[in-house]
CSV table of C-alpha atoms in Angstrom, one decimal:
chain,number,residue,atom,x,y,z
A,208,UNK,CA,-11.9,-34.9,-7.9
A,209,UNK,CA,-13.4,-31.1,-6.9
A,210,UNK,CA,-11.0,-29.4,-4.7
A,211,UNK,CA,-12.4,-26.7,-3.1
A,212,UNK,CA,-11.3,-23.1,-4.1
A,213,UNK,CA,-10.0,-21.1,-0.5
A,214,UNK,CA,-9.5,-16.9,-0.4
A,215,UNK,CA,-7.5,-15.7,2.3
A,216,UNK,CA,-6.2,-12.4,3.6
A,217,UNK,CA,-3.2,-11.9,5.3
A,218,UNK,CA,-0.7,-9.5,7.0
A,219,UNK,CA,2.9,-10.3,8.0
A,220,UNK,CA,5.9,-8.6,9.5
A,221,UNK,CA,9.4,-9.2,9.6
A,222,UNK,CA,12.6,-7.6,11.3
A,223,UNK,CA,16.0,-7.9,10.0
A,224,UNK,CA,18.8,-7.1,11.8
A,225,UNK,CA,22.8,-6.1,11.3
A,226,UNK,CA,22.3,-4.3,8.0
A,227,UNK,CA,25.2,-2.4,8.0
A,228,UNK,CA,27.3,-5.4,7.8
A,229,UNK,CA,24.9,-7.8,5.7
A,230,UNK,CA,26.7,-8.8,2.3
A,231,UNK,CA,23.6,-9.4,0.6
A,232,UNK,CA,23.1,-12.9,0.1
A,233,UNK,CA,19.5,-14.0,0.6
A,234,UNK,CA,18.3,-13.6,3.9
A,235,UNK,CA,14.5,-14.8,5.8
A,236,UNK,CA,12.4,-14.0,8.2
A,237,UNK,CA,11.3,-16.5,10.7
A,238,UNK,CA,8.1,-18.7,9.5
A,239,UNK,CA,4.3,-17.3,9.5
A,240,UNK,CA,1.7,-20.2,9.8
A,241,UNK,CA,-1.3,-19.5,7.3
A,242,UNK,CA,-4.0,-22.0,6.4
A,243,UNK,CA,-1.2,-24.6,6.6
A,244,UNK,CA,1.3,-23.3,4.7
A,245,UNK,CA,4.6,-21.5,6.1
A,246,UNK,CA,5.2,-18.0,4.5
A,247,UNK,CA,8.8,-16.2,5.2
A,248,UNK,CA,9.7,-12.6,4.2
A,249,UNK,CA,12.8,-12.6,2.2
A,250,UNK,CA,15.6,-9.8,1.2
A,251,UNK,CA,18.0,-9.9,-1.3
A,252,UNK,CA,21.0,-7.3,-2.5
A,253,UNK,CA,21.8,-7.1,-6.0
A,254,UNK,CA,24.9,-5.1,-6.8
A,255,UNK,CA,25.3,-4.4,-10.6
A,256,UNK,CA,27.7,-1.3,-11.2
A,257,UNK,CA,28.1,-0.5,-8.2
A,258,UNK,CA,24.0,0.3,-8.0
A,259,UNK,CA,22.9,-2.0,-5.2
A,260,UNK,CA,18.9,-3.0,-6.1
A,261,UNK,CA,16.8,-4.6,-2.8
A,262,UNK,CA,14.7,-7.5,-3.7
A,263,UNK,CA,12.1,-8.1,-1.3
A,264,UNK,CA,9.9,-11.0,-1.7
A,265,UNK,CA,6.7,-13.7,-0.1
A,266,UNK,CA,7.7,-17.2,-0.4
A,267,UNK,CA,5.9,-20.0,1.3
A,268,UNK,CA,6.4,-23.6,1.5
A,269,UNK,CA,3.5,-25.7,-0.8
A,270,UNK,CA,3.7,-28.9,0.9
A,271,UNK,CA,1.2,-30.5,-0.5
A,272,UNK,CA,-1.0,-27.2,-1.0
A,273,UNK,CA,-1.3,-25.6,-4.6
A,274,UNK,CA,-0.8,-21.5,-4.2
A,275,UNK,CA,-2.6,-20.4,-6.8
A,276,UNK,CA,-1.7,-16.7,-6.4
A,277,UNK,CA,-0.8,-13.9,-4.5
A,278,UNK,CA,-3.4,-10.8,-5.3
A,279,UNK,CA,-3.0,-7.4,-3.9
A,280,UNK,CA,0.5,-7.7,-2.5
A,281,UNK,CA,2.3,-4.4,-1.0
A,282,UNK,CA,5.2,-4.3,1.0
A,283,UNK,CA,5.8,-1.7,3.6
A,284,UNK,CA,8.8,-0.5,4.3
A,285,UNK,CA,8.5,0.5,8.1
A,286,UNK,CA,10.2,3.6,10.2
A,287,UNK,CA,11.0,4.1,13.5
A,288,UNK,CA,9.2,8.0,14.1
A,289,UNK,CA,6.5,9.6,12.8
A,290,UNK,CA,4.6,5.9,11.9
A,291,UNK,CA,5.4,6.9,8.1
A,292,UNK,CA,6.4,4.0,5.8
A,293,UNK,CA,7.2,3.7,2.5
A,294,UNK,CA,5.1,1.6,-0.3
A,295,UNK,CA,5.7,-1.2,-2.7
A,296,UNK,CA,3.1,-2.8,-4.8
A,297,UNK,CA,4.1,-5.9,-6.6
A,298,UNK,CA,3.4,-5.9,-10.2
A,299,UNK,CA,3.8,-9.9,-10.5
A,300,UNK,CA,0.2,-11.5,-10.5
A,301,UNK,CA,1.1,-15.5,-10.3
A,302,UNK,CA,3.5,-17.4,-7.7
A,303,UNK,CA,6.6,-18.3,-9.6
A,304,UNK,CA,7.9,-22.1,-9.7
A,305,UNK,CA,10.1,-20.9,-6.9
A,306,UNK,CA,6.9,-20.6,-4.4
A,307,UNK,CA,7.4,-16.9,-4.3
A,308,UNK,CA,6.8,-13.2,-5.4
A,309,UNK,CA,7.9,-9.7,-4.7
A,310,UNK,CA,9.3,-6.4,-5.6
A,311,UNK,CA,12.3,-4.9,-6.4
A,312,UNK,CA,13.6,-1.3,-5.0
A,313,UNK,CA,15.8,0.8,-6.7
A,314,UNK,CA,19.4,1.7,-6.0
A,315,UNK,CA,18.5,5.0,-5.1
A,316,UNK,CA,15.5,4.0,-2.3
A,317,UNK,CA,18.5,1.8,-0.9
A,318,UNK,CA,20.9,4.8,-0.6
A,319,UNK,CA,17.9,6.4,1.4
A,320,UNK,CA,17.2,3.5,3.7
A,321,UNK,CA,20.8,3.3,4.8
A,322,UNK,CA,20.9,7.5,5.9
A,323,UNK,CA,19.8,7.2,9.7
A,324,UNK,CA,18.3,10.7,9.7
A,325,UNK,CA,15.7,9.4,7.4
A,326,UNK,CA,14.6,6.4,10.2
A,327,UNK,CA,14.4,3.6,8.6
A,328,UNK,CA,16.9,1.8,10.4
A,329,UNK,CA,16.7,1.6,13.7
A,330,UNK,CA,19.6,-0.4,15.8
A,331,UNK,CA,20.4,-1.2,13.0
A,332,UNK,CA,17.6,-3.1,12.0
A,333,UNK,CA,15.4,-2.7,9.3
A,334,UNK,CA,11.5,-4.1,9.4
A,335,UNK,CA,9.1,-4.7,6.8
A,336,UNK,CA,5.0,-5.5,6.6
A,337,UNK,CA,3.4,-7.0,4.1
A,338,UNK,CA,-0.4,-7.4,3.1
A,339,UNK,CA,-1.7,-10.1,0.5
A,340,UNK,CA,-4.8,-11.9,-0.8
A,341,UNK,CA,-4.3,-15.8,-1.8
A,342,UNK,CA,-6.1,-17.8,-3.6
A,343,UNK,CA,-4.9,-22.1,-2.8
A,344,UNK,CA,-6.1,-25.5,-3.2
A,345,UNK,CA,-5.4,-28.2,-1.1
A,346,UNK,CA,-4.3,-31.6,-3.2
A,347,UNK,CA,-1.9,-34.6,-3.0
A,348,UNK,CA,1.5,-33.7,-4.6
A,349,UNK,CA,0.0,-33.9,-8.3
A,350,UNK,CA,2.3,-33.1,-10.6
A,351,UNK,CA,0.5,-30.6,-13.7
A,352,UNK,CA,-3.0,-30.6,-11.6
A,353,UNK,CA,-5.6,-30.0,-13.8
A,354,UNK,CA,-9.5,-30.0,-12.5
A,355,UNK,CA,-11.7,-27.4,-15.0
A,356,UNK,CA,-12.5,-28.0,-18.4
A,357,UNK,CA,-13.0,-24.6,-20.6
A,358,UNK,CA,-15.6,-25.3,-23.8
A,359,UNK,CA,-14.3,-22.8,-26.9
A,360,UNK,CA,-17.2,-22.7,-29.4
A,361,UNK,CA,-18.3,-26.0,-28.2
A,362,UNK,CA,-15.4,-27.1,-30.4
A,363,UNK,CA,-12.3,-27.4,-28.2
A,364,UNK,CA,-11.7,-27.8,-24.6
A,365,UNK,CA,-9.0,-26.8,-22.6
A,366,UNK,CA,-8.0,-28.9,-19.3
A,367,UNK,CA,-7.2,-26.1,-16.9
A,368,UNK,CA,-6.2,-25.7,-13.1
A,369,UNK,CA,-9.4,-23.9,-11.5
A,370,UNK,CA,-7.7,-22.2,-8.4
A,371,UNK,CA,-5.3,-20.7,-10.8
A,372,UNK,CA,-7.8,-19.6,-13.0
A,373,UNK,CA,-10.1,-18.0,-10.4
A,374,UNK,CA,-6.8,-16.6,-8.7
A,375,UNK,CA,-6.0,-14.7,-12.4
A,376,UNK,CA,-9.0,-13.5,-13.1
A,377,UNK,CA,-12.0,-11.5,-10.8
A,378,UNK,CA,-14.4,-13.1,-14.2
A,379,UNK,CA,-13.8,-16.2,-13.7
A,380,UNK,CA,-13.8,-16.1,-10.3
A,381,UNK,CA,-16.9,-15.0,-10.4
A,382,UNK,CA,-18.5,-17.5,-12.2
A,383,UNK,CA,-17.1,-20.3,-11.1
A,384,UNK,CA,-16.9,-19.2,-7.0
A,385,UNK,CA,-18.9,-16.4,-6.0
A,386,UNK,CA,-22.3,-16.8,-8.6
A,387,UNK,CA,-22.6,-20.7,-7.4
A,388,UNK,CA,-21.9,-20.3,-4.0
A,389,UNK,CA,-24.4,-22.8,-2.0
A,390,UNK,CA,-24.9,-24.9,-5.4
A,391,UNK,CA,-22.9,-27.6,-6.3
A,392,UNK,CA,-19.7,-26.9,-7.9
A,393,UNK,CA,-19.3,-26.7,-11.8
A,394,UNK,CA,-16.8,-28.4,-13.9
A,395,UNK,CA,-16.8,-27.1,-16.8
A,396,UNK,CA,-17.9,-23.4,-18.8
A,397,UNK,CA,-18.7,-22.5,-22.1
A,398,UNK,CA,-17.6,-19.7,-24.0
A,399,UNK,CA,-19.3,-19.2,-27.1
A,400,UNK,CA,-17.7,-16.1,-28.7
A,401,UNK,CA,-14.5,-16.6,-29.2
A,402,UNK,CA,-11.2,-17.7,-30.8
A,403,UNK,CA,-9.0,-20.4,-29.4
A,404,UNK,CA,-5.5,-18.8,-30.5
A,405,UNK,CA,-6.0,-15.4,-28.9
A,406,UNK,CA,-7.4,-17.1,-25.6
A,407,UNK,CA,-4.6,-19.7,-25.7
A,408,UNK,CA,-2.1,-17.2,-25.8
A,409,UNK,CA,-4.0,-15.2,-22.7
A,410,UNK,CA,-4.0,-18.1,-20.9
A,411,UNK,CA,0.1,-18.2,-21.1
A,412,UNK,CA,0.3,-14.9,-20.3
A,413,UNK,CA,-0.9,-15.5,-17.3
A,414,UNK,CA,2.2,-17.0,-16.4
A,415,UNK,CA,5.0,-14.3,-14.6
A,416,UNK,CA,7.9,-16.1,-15.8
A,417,UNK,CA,6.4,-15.6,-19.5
A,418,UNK,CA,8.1,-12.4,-21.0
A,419,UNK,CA,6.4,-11.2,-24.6
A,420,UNK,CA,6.9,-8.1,-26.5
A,421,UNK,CA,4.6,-4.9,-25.7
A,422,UNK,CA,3.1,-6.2,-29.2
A,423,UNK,CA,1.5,-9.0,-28.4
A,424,UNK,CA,0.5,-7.7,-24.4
A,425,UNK,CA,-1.1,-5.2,-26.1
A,426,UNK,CA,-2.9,-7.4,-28.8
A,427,UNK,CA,-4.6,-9.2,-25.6
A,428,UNK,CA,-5.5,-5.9,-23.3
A,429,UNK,CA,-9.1,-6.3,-24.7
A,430,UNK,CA,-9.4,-10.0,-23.8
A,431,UNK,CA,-7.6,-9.2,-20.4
A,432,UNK,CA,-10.1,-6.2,-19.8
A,433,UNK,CA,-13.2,-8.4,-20.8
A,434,UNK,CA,-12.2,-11.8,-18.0
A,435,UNK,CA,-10.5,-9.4,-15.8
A,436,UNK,CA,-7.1,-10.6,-15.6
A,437,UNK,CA,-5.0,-8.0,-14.3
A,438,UNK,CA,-1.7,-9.2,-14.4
A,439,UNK,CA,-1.8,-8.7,-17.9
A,440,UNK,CA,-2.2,-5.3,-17.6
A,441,UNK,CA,0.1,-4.5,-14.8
A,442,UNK,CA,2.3,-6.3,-17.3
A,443,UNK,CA,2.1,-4.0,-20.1
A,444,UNK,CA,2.1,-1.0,-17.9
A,445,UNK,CA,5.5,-2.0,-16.7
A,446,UNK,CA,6.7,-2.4,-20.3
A,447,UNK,CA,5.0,1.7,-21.3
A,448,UNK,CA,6.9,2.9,-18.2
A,449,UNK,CA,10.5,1.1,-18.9
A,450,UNK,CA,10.3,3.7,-22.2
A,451,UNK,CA,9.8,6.3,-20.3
A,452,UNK,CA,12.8,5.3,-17.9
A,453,UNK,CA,15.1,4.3,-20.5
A,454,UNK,CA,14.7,8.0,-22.3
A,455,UNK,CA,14.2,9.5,-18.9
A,456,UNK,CA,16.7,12.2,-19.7
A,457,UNK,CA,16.5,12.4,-23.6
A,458,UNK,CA,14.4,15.1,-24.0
A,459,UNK,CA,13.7,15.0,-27.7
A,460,UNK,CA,12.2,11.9,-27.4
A,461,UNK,CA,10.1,12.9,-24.6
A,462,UNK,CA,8.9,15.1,-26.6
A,463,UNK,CA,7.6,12.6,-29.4
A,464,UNK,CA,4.1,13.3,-28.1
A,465,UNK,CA,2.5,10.4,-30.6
A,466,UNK,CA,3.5,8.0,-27.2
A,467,UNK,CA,2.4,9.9,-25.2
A,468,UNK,CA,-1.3,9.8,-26.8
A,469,UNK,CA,-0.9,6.2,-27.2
A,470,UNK,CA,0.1,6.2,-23.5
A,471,UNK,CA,-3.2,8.1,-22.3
A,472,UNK,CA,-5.5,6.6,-24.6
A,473,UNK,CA,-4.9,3.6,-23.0
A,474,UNK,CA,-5.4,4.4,-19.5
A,475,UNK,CA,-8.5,6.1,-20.4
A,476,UNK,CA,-9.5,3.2,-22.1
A,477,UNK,CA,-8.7,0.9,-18.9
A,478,UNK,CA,-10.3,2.4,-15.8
A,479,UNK,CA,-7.4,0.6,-13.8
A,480,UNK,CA,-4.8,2.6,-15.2
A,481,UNK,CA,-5.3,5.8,-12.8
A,482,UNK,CA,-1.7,5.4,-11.4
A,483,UNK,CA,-0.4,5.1,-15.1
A,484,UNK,CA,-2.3,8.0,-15.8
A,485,UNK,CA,-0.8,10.2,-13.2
A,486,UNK,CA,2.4,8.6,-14.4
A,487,UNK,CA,2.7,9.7,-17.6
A,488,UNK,CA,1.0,13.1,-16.9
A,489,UNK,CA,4.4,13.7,-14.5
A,490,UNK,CA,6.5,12.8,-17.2
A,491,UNK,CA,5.3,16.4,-19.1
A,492,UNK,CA,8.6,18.7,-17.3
A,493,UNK,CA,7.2,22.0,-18.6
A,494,UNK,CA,4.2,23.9,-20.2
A,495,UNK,CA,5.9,23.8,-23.6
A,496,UNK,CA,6.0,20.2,-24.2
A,497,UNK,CA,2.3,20.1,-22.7
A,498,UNK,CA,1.4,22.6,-25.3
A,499,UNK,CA,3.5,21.1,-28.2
A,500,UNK,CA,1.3,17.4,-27.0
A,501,UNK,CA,-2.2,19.3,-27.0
A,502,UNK,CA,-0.9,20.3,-31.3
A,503,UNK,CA,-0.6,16.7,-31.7
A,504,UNK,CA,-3.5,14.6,-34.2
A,505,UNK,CA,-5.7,12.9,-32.2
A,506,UNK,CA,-5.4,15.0,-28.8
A,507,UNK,CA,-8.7,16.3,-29.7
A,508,UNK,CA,-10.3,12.2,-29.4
A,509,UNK,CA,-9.0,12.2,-25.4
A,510,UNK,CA,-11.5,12.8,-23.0
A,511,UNK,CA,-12.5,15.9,-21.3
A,512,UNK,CA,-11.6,14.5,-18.0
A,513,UNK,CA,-8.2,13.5,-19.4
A,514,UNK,CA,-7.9,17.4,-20.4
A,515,UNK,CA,-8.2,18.5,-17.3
A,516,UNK,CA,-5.8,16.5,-16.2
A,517,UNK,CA,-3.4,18.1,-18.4
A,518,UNK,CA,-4.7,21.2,-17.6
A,519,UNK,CA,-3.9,20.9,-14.1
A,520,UNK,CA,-0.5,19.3,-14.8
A,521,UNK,CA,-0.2,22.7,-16.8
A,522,UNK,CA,-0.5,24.3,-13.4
A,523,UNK,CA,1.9,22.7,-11.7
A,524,UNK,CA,4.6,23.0,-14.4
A,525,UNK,CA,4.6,26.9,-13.8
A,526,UNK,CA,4.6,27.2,-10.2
């Protein structure tokens, strides 16, 4: 059996009322018919000493339709004047076993949200849009689906699912989708040039339940980078910037500029790592610990463009 492979983009938006009073159990919008499958908006309040966290999420219902993925999710968070909106973009790649993915604000966006001046409520109601690519399969309730064989070295094969491989990554997509289109549809691929560990283990990864050290993330970036499989990254971006949260206000260790060449080298070295870029150029507070970086062994190896950067970030430290 050679289920067809569907992309679709999509745009939702949900209203939910009597904020004020919620007690932040988990709360959904009404249902969104896509393709067959029913999509609700979902909000949930965390409170962990005394820091209330906003989870906002996409779920759907499968019935009898395999979501592969959700690509490209954001979630607006609406006001009421001046059509301004605030941005959320999910770093989680793959649905989880839950049917659903999403973001999580921080205590201090949720402080802000509940100050009226600031209009995000309005009648006490607070409304969100989101906008998402997904990539589904349509099958009969088959438990660990599998329909794509992957040839390593023409010694091993790997049973696959082939919507959730297109759906993780644009290479693979690629071959298997958008290179065949009008031919009939392949089965298997071959990859000649490579080891079956290392692809095993990028094959779990994946997976956004799966949580692995920034080690081993980092051992795969290059196999990641070469099939396009951005979750990967997003995920090892998420684990560079936790450091730089954690020691937010240590300043001797911000100071410890041998991260923060590791941290630029590899968004240099991953052209999708612009916003981790400008990330970790923010992190410099003043010209002194941008000077006491550019004195650092290997500063001299970053690109010129990258030195500009800094240069400008310079700039901006003194006015």
């Amino acid at each position: 059996m050679n289920l067809p492979i569907i992309k679709s983009k999509n745009k939702l938006k949900a209203s939910f009322d009597k904020i004020r009073e919620w007690d932040g159990k988990m709360r959904r919008s009404e249902e969104f018919d896509i393709a067959g499958v029913k999509w609700r908006i979902g909000i949930q309040l965390e409170a962990k000493d005394d820091n209330n966290k906003l989870h906002v999420f996409l779920c759907c219902e499968m019935n009898g339709v395999w979501i592969s993925a959700v690509d490209n999710l954001q979630f607006k968070l609406l006001r009421h004047y001046n059509h301004d909106t605030k941005n959320f973009n999910a770093t989680q790649y793959l649905m989880t076993s839950e049917n659903s993915v999403g973001v999580s604000i921080s205590s201090y966006y949720w402080s802000t949200i509940l100050l009226s001046n600031y209009g995000y409520l309005s009648c006490d109601t607070l409304s969100f849009e989101t906008t998402f690519d997904f990539i589904y399969q349509h099958f009969n309730n088959i438990e660990h689906y599998t329909d794509f064989v992957i040839n390593i070295n023409n010694l091993f094969e790997l049973n696959v699912n082939k919507g959730l491989l297109c759906a993780s990554s644009e290479y693979f997509y690629n071959q298997i989708v958008v290179e065949r289109k009008g031919e009939e549809e392949i089965r298997k691929i071959t990859i000649p040039d490579i080891e079956l560990g290392p692809f095993m283990l990028l094959l779990a990864l994946m997976h956004p339940s799966l949580d692995v050290p920034a080690e081993k993330l980092e051992n795969s970036l290059e196999l990641a980078n070469r099939f396009k499989i951005n979750s990967i990254n997003l995920k090892y971006v998420a684990k560079l910037k936790a450091v730089f949260e954690y020691h937010e206000n240590d300043k001797e260790y911000q100071m410890k500029s041998e991260y923060f060449l590791k941290c630029l080298q590899f968004a240099e070295k991953y052209e999708m790592n612009q916003d981790f870029m400008n990330f970790v150029l923010k992190c410099f507070k003043t010209s002194n610990e941008i000077k006491t970086f550019s004195e650092v062994s290997g500063f001299e190896t970053l690109k010129e463009s990258t030195k500009v950067l800094i240069l400008q970030r310079v700039l901006e430290t003194i006015v």
